[in-house]
Rosetta silent file (secondary structure, phi, psi, omega in degrees, C-alpha in Angstrom):
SEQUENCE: XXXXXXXXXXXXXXXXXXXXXXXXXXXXXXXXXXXXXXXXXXXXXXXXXXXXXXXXXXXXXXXXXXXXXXXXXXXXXXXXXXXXXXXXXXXXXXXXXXXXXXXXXXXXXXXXXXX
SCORE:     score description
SCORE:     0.000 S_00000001
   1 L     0.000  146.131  175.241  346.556   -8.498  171.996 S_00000001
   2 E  -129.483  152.574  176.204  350.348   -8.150  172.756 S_00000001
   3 E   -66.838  149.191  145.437  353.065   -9.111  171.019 S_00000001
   4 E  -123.448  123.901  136.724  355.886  -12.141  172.239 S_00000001
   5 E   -41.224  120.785  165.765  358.791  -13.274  171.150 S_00000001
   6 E  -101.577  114.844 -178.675  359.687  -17.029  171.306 S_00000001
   7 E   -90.444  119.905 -176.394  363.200  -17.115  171.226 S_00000001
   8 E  -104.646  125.754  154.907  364.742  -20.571  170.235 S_00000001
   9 E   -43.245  134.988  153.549  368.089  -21.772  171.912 S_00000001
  10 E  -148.332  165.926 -178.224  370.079  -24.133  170.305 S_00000001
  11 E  -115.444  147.411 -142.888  373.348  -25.690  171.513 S_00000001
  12 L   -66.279  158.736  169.582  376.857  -25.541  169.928 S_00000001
  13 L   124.440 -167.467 -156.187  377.609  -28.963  167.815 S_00000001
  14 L   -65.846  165.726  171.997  376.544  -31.039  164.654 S_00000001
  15 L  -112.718  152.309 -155.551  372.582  -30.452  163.905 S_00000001
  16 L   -61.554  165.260  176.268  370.273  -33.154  164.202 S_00000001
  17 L   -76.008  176.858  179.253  370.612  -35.509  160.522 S_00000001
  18 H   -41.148  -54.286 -142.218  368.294  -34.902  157.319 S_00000001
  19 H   -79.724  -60.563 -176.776  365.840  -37.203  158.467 S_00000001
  20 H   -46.764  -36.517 -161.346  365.487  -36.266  162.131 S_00000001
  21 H   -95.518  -12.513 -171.471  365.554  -32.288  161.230 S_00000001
  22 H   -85.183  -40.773 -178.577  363.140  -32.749  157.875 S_00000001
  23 H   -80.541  -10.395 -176.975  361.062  -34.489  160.747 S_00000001
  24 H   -78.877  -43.534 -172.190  361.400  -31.935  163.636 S_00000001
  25 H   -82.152  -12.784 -178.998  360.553  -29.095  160.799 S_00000001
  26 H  -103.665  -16.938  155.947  357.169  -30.644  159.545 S_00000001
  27 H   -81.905  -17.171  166.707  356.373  -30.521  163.078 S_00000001
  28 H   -65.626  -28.414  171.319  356.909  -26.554  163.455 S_00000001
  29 H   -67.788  -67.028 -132.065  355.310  -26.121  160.241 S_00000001
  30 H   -72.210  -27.111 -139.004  352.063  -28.182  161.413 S_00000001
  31 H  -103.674  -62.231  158.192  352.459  -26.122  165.031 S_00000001
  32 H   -34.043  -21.171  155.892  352.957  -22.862  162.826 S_00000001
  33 H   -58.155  -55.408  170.794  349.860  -23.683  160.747 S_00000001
  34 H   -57.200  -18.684  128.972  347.751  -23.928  164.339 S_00000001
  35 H   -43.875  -70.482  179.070  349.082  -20.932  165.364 S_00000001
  36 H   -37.942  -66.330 -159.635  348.381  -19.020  161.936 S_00000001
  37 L   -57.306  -20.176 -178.808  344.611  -20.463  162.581 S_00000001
  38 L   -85.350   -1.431 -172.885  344.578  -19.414  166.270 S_00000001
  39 L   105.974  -52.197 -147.020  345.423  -15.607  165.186 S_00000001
  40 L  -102.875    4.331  165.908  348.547  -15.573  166.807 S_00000001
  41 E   -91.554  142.388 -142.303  351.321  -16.097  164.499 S_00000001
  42 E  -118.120  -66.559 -179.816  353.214  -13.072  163.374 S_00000001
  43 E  -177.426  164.613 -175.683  356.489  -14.236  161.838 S_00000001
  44 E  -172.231  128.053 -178.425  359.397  -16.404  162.188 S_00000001
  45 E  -161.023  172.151 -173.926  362.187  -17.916  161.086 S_00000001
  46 E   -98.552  147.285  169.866  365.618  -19.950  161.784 S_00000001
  47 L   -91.592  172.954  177.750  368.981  -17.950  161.595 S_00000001
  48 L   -70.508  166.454  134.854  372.149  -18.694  160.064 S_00000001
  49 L  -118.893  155.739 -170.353  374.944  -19.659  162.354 S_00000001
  50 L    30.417  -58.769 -134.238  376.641  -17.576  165.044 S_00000001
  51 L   -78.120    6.567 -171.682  380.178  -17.402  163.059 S_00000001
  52 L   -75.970  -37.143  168.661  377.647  -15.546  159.891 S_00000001
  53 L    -1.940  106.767 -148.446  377.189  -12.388  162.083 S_00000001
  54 E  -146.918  123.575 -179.183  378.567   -9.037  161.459 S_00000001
  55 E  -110.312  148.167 -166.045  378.100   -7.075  165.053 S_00000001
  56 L  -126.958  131.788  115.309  378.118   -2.708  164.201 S_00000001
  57 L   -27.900   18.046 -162.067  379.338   -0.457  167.457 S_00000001
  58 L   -41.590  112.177  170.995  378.884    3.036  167.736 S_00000001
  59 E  -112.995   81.741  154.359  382.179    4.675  168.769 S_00000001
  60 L    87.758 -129.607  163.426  381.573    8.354  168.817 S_00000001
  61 L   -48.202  -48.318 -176.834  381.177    9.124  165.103 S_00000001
  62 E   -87.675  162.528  168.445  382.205    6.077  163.601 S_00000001
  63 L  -100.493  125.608  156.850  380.475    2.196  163.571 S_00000001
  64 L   -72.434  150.192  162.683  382.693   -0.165  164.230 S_00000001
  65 L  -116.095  136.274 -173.967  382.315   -3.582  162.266 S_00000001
  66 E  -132.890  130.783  170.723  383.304   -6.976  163.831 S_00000001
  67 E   -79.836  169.007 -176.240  382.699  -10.509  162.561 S_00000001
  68 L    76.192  159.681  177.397  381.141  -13.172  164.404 S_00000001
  69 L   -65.326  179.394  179.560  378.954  -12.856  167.305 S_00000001
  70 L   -68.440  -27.521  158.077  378.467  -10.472  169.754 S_00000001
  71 L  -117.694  144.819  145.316  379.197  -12.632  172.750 S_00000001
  72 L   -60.071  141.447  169.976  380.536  -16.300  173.222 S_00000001
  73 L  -138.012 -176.925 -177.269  378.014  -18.521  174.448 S_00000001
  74 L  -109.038  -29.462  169.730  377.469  -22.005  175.031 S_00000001
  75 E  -131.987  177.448 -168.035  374.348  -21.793  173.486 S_00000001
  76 E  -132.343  160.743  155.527  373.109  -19.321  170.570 S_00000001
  77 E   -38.934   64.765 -168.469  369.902  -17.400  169.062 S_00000001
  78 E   -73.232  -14.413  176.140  368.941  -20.200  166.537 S_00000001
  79 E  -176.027 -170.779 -163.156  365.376  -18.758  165.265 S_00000001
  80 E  -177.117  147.575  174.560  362.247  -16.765  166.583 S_00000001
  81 E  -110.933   54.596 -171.857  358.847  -16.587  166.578 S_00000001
  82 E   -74.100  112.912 -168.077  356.696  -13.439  167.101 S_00000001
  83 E  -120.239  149.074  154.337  353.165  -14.574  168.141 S_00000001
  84 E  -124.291  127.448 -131.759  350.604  -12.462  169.697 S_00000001
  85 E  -124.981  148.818  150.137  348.770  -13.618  172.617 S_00000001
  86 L  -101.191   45.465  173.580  346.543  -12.125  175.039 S_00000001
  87 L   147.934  163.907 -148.566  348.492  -12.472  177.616 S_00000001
  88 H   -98.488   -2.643  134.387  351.443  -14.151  178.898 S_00000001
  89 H   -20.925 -106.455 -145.544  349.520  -17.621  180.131 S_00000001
  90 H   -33.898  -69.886  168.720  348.577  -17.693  176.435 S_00000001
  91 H   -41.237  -60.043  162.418  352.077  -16.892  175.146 S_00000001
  92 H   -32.346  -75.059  171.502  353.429  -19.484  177.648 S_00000001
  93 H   -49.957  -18.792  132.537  351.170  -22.044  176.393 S_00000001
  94 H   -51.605  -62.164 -176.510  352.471  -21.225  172.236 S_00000001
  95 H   -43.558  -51.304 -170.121  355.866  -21.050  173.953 S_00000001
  96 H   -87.720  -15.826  175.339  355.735  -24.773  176.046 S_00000001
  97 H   -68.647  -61.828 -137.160  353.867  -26.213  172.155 S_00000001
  98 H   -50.126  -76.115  167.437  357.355  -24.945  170.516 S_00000001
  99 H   -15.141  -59.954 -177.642  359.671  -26.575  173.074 S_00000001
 100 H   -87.518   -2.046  173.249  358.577  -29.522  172.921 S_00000001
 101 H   -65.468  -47.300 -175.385  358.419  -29.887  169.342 S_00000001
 102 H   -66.689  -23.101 -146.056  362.086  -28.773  169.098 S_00000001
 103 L    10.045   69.196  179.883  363.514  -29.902  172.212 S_00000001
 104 L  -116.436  140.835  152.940  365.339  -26.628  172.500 S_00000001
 105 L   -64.113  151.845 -175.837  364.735  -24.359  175.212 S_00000001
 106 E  -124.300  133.353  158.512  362.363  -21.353  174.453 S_00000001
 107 E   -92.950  131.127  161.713  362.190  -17.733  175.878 S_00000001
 108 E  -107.601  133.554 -139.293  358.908  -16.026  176.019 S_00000001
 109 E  -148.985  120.200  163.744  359.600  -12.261  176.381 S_00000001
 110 E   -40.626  138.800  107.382  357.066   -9.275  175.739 S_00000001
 111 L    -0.647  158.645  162.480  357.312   -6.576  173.353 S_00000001
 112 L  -107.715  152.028  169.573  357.383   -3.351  175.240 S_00000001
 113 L   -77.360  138.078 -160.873  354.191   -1.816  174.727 S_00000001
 114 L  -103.960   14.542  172.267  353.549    0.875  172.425 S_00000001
 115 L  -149.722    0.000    0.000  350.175    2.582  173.759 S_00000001
């Protein structure tokens, strides 16, 4: 088994209403339960956003600290998913479940391998 990250997108502006996002989230739970049963869920969770951020630098000796993110984007890191799959079909196929639950775009991106 190898590890993947599903990286969830989300785009800048108002989040979906209570109702819509209470209903969008009982489907990630039910797709995270079917994962968990399948083996392949690891860990996950949604992040704060962008402007919460604190990005650290190394300059020579010192760290710098800067608020906010690290880049501007149009769209940002909104949560993640570390599943492990045997291979990247199978991560694809966790990856294309997510998506459409969310209707976010998803990245699915290896681990680097450790042996």
């Amino acid at each position: 088994m190898r590890q993947y990250l599903l990286s969830i997108f989300q785009p800048p502006g108002e989040m979906p209403d209570r109702e819509t996002l209470a209903a969008i989230m009982a489907e990630v739970g039910a797709l995270n339960d079917e994962m968990r049963a399948a083996g392949a869920w690891v860990f996950g969770n949604g992040l704060e956003a962008p402007d919460t951020a604190t990005v650290l630098r190394a300059d020579g000796d010192d760290v710098l600290v800067t608020d906010g993110p690290f880049v501007e984007l149009k769209e940002h890191l909104g949560g993640f998913t570390v599943i492990n799959a045997e291979d990247l079909d199978d991560a694809l196929a966790w990856g294309r479940k997510l998506a459409r639950v969310l209707g976010l775009p998803v990245e699915v991106r290896p681990f680097v391998s450790q042996g």
